[in-house]
Coordinates of C-alpha atoms and ligand atoms in Angstrom, one line a residue:
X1 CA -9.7 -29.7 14.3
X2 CA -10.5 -29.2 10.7
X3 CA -10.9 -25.5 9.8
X4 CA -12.8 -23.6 7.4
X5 CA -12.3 -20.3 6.0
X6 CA -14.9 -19.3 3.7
X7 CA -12.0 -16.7 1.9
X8 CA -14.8 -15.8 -0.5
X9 CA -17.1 -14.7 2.2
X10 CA -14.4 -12.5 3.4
X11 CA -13.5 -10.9 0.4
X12 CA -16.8 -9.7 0.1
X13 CA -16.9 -8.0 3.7
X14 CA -13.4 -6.7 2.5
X15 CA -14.9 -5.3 -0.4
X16 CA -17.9 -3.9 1.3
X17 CA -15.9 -2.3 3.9
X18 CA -13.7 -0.4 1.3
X19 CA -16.6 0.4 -0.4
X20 CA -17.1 3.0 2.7
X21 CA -14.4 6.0 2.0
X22 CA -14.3 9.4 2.1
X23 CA -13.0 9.4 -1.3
X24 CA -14.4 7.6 -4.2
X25 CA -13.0 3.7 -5.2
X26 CA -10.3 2.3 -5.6
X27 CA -9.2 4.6 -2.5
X28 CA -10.2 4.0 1.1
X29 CA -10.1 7.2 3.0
X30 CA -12.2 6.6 7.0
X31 CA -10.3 9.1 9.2
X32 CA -11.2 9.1 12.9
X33 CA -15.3 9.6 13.5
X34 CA -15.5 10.8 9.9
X35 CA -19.1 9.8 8.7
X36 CA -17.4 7.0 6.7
X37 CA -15.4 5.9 10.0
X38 CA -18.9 5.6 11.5
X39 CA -20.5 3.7 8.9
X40 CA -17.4 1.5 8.7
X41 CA -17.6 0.9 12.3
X42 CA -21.7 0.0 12.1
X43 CA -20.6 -2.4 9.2
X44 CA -18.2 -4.4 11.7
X45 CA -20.5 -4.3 14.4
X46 CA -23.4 -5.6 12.4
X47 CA -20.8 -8.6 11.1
X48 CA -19.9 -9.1 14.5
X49 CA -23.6 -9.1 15.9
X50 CA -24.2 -12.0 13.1
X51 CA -21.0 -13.9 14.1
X52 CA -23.3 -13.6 17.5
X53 CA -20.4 -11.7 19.4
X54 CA -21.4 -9.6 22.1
X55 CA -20.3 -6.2 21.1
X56 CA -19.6 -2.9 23.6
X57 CA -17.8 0.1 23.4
X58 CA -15.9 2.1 25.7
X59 CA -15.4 5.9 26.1
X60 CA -13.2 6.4 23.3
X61 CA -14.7 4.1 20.9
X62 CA -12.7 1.3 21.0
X63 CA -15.0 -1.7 20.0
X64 CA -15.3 -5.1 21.7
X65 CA -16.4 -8.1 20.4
X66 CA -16.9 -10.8 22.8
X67 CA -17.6 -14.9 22.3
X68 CA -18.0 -15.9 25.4
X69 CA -16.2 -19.0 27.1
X70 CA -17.0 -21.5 29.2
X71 CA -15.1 -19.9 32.1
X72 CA -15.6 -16.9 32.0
X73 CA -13.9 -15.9 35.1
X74 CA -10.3 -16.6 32.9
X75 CA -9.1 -13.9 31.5
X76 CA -10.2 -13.3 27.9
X77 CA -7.4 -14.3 24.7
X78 CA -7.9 -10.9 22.4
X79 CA -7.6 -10.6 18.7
X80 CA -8.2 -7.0 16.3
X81 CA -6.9 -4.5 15.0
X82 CA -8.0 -1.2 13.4
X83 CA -10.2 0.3 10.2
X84 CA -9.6 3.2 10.4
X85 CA -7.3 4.2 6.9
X86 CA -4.9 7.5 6.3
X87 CA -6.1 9.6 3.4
X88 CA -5.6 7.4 0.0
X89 CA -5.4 4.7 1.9
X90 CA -6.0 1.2 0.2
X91 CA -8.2 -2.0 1.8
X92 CA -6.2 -4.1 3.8
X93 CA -4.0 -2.6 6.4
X94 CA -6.1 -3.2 9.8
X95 CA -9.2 -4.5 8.1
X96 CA -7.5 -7.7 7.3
X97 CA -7.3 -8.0 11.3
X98 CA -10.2 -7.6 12.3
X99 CA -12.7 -8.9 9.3
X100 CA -10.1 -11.8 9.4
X101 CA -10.8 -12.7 13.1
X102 CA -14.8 -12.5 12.6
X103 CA -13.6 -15.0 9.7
X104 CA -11.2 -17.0 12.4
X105 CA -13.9 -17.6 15.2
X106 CA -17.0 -18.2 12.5
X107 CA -14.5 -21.0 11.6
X108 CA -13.7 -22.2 15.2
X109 CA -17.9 -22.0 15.4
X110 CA -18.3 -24.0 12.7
X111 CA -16.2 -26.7 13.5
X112 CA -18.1 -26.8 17.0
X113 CA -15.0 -25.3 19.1
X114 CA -16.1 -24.5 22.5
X115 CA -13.4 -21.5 23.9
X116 CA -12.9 -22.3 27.7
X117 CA -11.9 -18.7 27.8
X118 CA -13.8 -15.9 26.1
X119 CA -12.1 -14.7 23.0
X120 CA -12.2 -10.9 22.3
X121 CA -11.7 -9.0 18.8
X122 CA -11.2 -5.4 19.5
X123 CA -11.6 -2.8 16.7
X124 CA -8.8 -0.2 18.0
X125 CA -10.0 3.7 18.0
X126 CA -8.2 5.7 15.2
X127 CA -4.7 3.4 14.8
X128 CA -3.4 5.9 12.1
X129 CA -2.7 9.0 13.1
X130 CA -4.6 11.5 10.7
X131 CA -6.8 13.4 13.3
X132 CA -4.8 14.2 16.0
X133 CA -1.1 13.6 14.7
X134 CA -1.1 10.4 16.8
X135 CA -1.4 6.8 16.2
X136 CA -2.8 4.6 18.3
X137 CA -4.6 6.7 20.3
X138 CA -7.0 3.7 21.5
X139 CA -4.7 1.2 22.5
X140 CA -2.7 3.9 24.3
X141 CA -5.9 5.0 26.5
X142 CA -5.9 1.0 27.1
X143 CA -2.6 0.6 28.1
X144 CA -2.0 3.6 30.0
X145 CA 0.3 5.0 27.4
X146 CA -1.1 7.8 27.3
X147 CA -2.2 10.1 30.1
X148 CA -5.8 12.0 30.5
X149 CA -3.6 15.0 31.0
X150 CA -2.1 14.7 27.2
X151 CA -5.6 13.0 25.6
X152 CA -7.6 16.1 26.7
X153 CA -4.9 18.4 25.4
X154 CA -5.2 16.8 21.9
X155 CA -6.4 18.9 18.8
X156 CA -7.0 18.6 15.4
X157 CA -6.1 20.8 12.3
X158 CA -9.4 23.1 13.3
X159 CA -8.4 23.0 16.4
X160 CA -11.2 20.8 17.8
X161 CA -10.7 18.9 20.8
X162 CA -11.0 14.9 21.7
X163 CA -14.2 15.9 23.6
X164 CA -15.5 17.3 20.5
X165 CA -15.0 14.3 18.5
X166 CA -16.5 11.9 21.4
X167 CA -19.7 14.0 21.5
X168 CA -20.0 14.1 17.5
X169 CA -19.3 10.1 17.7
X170 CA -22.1 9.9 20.3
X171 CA -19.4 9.2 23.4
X172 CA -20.6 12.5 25.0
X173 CA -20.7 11.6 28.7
X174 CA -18.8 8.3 28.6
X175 CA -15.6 8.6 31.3
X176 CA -12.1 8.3 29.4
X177 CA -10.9 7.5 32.7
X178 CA -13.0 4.2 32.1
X179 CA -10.9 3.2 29.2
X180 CA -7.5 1.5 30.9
X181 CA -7.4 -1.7 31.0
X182 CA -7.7 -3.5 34.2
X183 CA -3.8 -5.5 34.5
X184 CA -4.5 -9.4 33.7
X185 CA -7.9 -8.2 31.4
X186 CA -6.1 -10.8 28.9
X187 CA -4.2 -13.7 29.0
X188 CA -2.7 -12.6 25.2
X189 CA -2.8 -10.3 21.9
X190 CA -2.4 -11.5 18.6
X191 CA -2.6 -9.3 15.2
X192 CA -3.0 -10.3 12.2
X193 CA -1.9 -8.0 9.9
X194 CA -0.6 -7.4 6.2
X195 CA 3.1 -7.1 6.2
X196 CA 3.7 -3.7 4.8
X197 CA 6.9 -4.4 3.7
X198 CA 8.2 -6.6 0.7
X199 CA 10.2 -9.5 2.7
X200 CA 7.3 -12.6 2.9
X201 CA 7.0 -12.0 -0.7
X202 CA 10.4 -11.9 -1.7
X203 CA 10.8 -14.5 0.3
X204 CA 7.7 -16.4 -0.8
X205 CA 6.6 -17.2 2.7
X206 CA 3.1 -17.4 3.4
X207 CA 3.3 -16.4 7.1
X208 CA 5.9 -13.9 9.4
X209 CA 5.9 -13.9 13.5
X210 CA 6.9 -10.1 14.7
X211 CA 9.2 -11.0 17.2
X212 CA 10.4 -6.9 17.6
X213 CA 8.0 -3.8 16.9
X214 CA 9.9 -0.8 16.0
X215 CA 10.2 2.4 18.3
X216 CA 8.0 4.9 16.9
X217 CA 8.5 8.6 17.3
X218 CA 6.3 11.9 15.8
X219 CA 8.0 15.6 16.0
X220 CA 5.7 18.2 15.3
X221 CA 6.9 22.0 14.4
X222 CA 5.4 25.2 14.3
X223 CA 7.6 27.4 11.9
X224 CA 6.7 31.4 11.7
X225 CA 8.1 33.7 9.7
X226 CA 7.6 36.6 8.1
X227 CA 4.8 37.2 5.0
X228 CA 5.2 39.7 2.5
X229 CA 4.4 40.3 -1.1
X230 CA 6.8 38.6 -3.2
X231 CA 8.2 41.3 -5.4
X232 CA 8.3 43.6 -2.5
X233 CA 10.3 41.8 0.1
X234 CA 13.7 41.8 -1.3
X235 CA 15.9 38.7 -0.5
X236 CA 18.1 39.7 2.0
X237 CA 14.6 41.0 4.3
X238 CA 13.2 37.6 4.0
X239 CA 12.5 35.2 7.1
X240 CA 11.1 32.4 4.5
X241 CA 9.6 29.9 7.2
X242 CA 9.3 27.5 4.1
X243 CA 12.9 27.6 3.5
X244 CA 13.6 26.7 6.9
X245 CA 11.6 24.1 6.8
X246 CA 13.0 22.8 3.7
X247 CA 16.3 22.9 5.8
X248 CA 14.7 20.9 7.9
X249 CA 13.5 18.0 5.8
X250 CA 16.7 17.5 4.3
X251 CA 18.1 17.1 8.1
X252 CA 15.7 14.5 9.1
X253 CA 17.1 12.6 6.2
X254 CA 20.3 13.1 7.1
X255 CA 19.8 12.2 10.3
X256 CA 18.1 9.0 9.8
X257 CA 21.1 8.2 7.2
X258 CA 24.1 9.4 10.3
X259 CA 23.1 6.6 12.6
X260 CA 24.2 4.1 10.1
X261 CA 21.8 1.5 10.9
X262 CA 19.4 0.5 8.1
X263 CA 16.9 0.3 10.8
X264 CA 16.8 3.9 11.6
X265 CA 13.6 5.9 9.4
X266 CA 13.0 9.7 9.2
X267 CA 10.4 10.9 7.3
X268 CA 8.7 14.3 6.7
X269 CA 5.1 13.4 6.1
X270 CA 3.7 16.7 7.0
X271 CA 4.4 20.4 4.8
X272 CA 2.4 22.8 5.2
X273 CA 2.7 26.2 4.7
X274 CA 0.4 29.6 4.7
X275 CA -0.6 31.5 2.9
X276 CA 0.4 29.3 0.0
X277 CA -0.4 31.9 -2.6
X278 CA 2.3 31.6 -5.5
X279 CA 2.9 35.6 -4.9
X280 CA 3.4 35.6 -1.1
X281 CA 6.5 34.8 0.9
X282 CA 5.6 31.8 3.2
X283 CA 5.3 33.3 6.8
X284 CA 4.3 30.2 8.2
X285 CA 4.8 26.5 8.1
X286 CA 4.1 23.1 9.8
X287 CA 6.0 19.9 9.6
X288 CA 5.3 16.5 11.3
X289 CA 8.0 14.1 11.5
X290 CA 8.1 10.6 12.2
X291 CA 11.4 9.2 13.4
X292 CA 11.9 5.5 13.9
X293 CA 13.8 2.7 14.9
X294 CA 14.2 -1.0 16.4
X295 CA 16.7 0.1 19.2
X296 CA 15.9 3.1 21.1
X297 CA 19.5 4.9 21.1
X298 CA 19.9 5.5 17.5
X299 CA 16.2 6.5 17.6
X300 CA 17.0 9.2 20.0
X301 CA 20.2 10.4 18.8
X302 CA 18.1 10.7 15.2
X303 CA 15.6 12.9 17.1
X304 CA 18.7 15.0 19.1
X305 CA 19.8 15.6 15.7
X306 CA 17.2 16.9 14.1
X307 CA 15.7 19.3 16.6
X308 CA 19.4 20.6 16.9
X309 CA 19.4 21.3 13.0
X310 CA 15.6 23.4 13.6
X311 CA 17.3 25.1 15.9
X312 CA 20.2 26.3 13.6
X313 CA 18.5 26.9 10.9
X314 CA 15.2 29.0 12.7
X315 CA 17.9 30.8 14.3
X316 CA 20.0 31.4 11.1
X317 CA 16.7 32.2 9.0
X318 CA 15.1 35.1 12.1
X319 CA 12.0 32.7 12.2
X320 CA 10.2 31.7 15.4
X321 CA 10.4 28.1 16.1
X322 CA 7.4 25.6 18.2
X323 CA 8.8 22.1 18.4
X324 CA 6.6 19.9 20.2
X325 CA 7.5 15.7 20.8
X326 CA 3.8 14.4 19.9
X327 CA 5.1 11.1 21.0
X328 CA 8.3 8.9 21.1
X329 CA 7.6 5.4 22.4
X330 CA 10.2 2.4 23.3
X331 CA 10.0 -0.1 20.8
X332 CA 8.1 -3.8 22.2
X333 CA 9.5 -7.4 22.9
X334 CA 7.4 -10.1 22.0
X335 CA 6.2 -12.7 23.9
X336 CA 8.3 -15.7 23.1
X337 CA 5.6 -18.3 24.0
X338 CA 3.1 -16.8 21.9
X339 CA 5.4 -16.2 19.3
X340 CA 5.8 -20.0 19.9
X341 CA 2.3 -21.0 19.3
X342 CA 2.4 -19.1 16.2
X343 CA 5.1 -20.7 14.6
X344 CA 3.5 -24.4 15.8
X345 CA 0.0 -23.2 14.3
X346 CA 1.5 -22.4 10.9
X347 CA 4.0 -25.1 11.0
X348 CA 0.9 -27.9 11.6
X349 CA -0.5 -26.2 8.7
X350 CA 2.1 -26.7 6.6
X351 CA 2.9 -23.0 6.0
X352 CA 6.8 -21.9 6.4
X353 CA 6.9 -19.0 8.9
X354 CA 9.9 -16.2 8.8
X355 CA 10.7 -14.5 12.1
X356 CA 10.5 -10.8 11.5
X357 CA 10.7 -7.2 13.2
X358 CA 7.6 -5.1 12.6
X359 CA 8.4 -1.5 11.6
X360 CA 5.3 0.0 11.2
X361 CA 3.5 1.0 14.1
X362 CA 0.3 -1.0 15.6
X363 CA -1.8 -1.2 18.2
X364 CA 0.1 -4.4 19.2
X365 CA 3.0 -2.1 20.3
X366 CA 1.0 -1.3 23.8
X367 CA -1.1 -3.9 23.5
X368 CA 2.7 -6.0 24.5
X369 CA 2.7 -2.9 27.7
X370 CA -0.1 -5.1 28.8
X371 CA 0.0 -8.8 27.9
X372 CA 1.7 -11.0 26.1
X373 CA 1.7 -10.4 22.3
X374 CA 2.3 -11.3 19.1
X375 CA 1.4 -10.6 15.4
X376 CA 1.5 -12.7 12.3
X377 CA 2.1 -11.5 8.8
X378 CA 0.8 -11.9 5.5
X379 CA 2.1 -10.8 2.6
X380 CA 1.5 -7.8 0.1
X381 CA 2.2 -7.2 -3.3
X382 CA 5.4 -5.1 -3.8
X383 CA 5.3 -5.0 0.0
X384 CA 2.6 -1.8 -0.8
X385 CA 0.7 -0.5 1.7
X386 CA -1.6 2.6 2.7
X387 CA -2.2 3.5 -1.1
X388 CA -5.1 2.5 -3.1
X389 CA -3.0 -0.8 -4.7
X390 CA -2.4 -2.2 -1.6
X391 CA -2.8 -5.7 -2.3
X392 CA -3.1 -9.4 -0.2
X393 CA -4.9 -12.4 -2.2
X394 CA -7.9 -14.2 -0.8
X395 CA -5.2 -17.4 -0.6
X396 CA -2.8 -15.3 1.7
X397 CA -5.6 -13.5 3.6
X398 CA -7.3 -17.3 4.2
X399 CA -4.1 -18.8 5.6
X400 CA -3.3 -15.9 8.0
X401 CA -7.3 -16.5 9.3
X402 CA -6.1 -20.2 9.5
X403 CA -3.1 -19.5 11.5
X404 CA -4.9 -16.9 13.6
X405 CA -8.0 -19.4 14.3
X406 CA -5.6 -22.2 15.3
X407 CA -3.9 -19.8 17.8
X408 CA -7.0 -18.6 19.5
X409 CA -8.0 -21.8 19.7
X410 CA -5.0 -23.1 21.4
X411 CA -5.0 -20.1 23.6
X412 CA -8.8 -20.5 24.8
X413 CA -8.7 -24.4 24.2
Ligands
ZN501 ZN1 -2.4 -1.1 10.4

């Protein structure tokens, strides 16, 4: 089947899309049920609606976009990803996979595919963790990943709940219970996604197959100390809860470095402090942490280590510590015959493919809890993501949609 990808099309709904931020252009802020996430998420529907997809929602505002196939008793092959974007964000990472399968299945339309069974692109609620200090918050509610229990007991800087958010959103009502996923709702999961990492391009290979998804893992403390004026509080009275935290910092790096695989990351993301006057000693301070890691071991000794090291140094430093494990998930397998039809789809389409481990986290990582998955790369410029240069080229962009289109296709063929 000869497919078309109209990549200029696309680059206009890419464009248009970005165009929607809480921050003015080039950035692309859309944090969870923002009012830009909301406009961004009426923009895909309305594309979707056109691409006359049958679109629902479920309770936590994970989107569903359904062509419908000829048996539609099968179980449905999926496609998506997320549009959400951190703050400063730039305009590819998620959107690519999910304005990119509109593109794939207009294609498969236009060259008069027929699926036998449906094909589903799913827009995943609030991928990046911004709101609530964790990702993937949709695709866990799908999977099971995550219990009611923990969803209900999630809060945001202000303090405002996931029932607050669902109401504002328009969810009010809806049953989170409703969101798992029945098992053998799909037959498979493919992502398409930039690679956010510099190894295609080095490389220069148009497409990568994850075959491994890294084992994410976010720490989040709660450091109080002792406030004061600062030229009243003499140094030896001070319990600094900045300085404790600083300790800290420097032992997640550490720690990542100790295990001596390249594969284990530690990064402090989140600093905060109050009052965060330049003539007050810091009595308080928060730090998020994200630990992770292709094999599951090193991730946890990393994490042993550094909640050992808070320990030490609160203790040291007289300042009360709060350490809290937002989440630490076992990194996913992909499925080898998917993986498989990847590698055949690009290969028929003359594109070398590279084999790769993915170590950012996406919704793909339970997605895999559920059925078989895969994802498939694309390049970026400098291997740049989530800031406002982010780049992939309407060339690179077009053949990823190719490869995607051929996979559905062979999957619902
Ligand atoms: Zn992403």
């Amino acid at each position: 089947m000869n497919l078309f990808v109209d990549s200029q099309r696309l680059q206009r709904q890419i464009d248009d899309l970005a165009a929607i931020s809480e921050a003015p252009a080039p950035v692309v802020t859309r944090v969870l049920f923002s009012e830009a996430d909301q406009r961004g998420r009426h923009f895909v529907t309305d594309l979707c609606r056109a691409a006359r997809l049958t679109v629902r929602e479920d309770a936590v505002g994970n989107l569903f976009a359904r062509w419908d196939g000829q048996e539609p008793g099968l179980a449905a092959v999926a496609t998506g990803s997320h549009i959400d974007a951190i703050p400063n964000a730039g305009r590819y990472d998620g959107v690519v996979g999910v304005l990119g399968a509109i593109e794939a299945m207009r294609s498969l339309q236009q060259a008069g595919f027929h699926p036998k069974r449906s094909i589903e692109l799913i827009i995943f609620t609030a991928e990046e963790p911004t709101r609530f200090g964790i990702g993937c918050l949709g695709s866990r509610l799908l999977s099971g990943a995550l219990s009611l229990e923990k969803a209900a007991a999630l809060r945001d800087r202000e303090g405002r709940d996931l029932e607050h958010w669902r109401s504002e959103a328009g969810l009010g009502g809806t049953d989170l219970k409703s969101v798992r996923l029945e098992s053998g709702a799909y037959a498979g999961f493919v992502e398409l996604h930039i690679e956010q990492g510099p190894l295609l391009e080095q490389e220069n290979l148009p497409i990568g197959v994850v075959e491994k998804i890294a084992a994410p893992s976010t720490l989040r403390l709660q450091l109080t100390g002792v406030g004061g004026h600062a030229g009243a509080v003499l140094m030896p009275e001070r319990h600094d809860a900045l300085l404790a935290g600083a300790e800290i910092a420097l032992a997640v790096e550490q720690a990542a470095l100790a295990t001596g695989s390249p594969d284990t990351v530690g990064t402090t993301g989140v600093f905060r402090i109050e009052p965060g006057a330049v003539n007050s000693v810091p009595c308080r301070a928060w730090l998020e942490v994200d630990v992770r890691d292709t094999r599951l071991e090193t991730r946890d000794e990393a994490l042993r280590r550094i909640e050992e090291s808070a320990r030490q140094s609160c203790a040291r430093r007289g300042i009360g510590l709060e350490m809290e494990l937002l989440n630490a998930d076992a990194p996913a397998l992909c499925d080898s015959a998917l993986v498989q039809e990847v590698v055949q789809a690009a290969t028929e389409l003359g594109l070398p493919v590279k084999r790769m481990i993915s170590r950012a986290y996406h919704d793909s990582l339970f997605m895999a809890q559920v059925c078989p998955t895969t994802m498939i790369f694309i390049p970026c410029r400098g291997g740049v993501s989530q800031r406002p240069d982010e780049y992939s080229s309407p060339e690179q962009i077009e053949q990823g949609v190719k490869v995607l289109a051929r996979v559905l296709e062979q999957l619902a063929g």
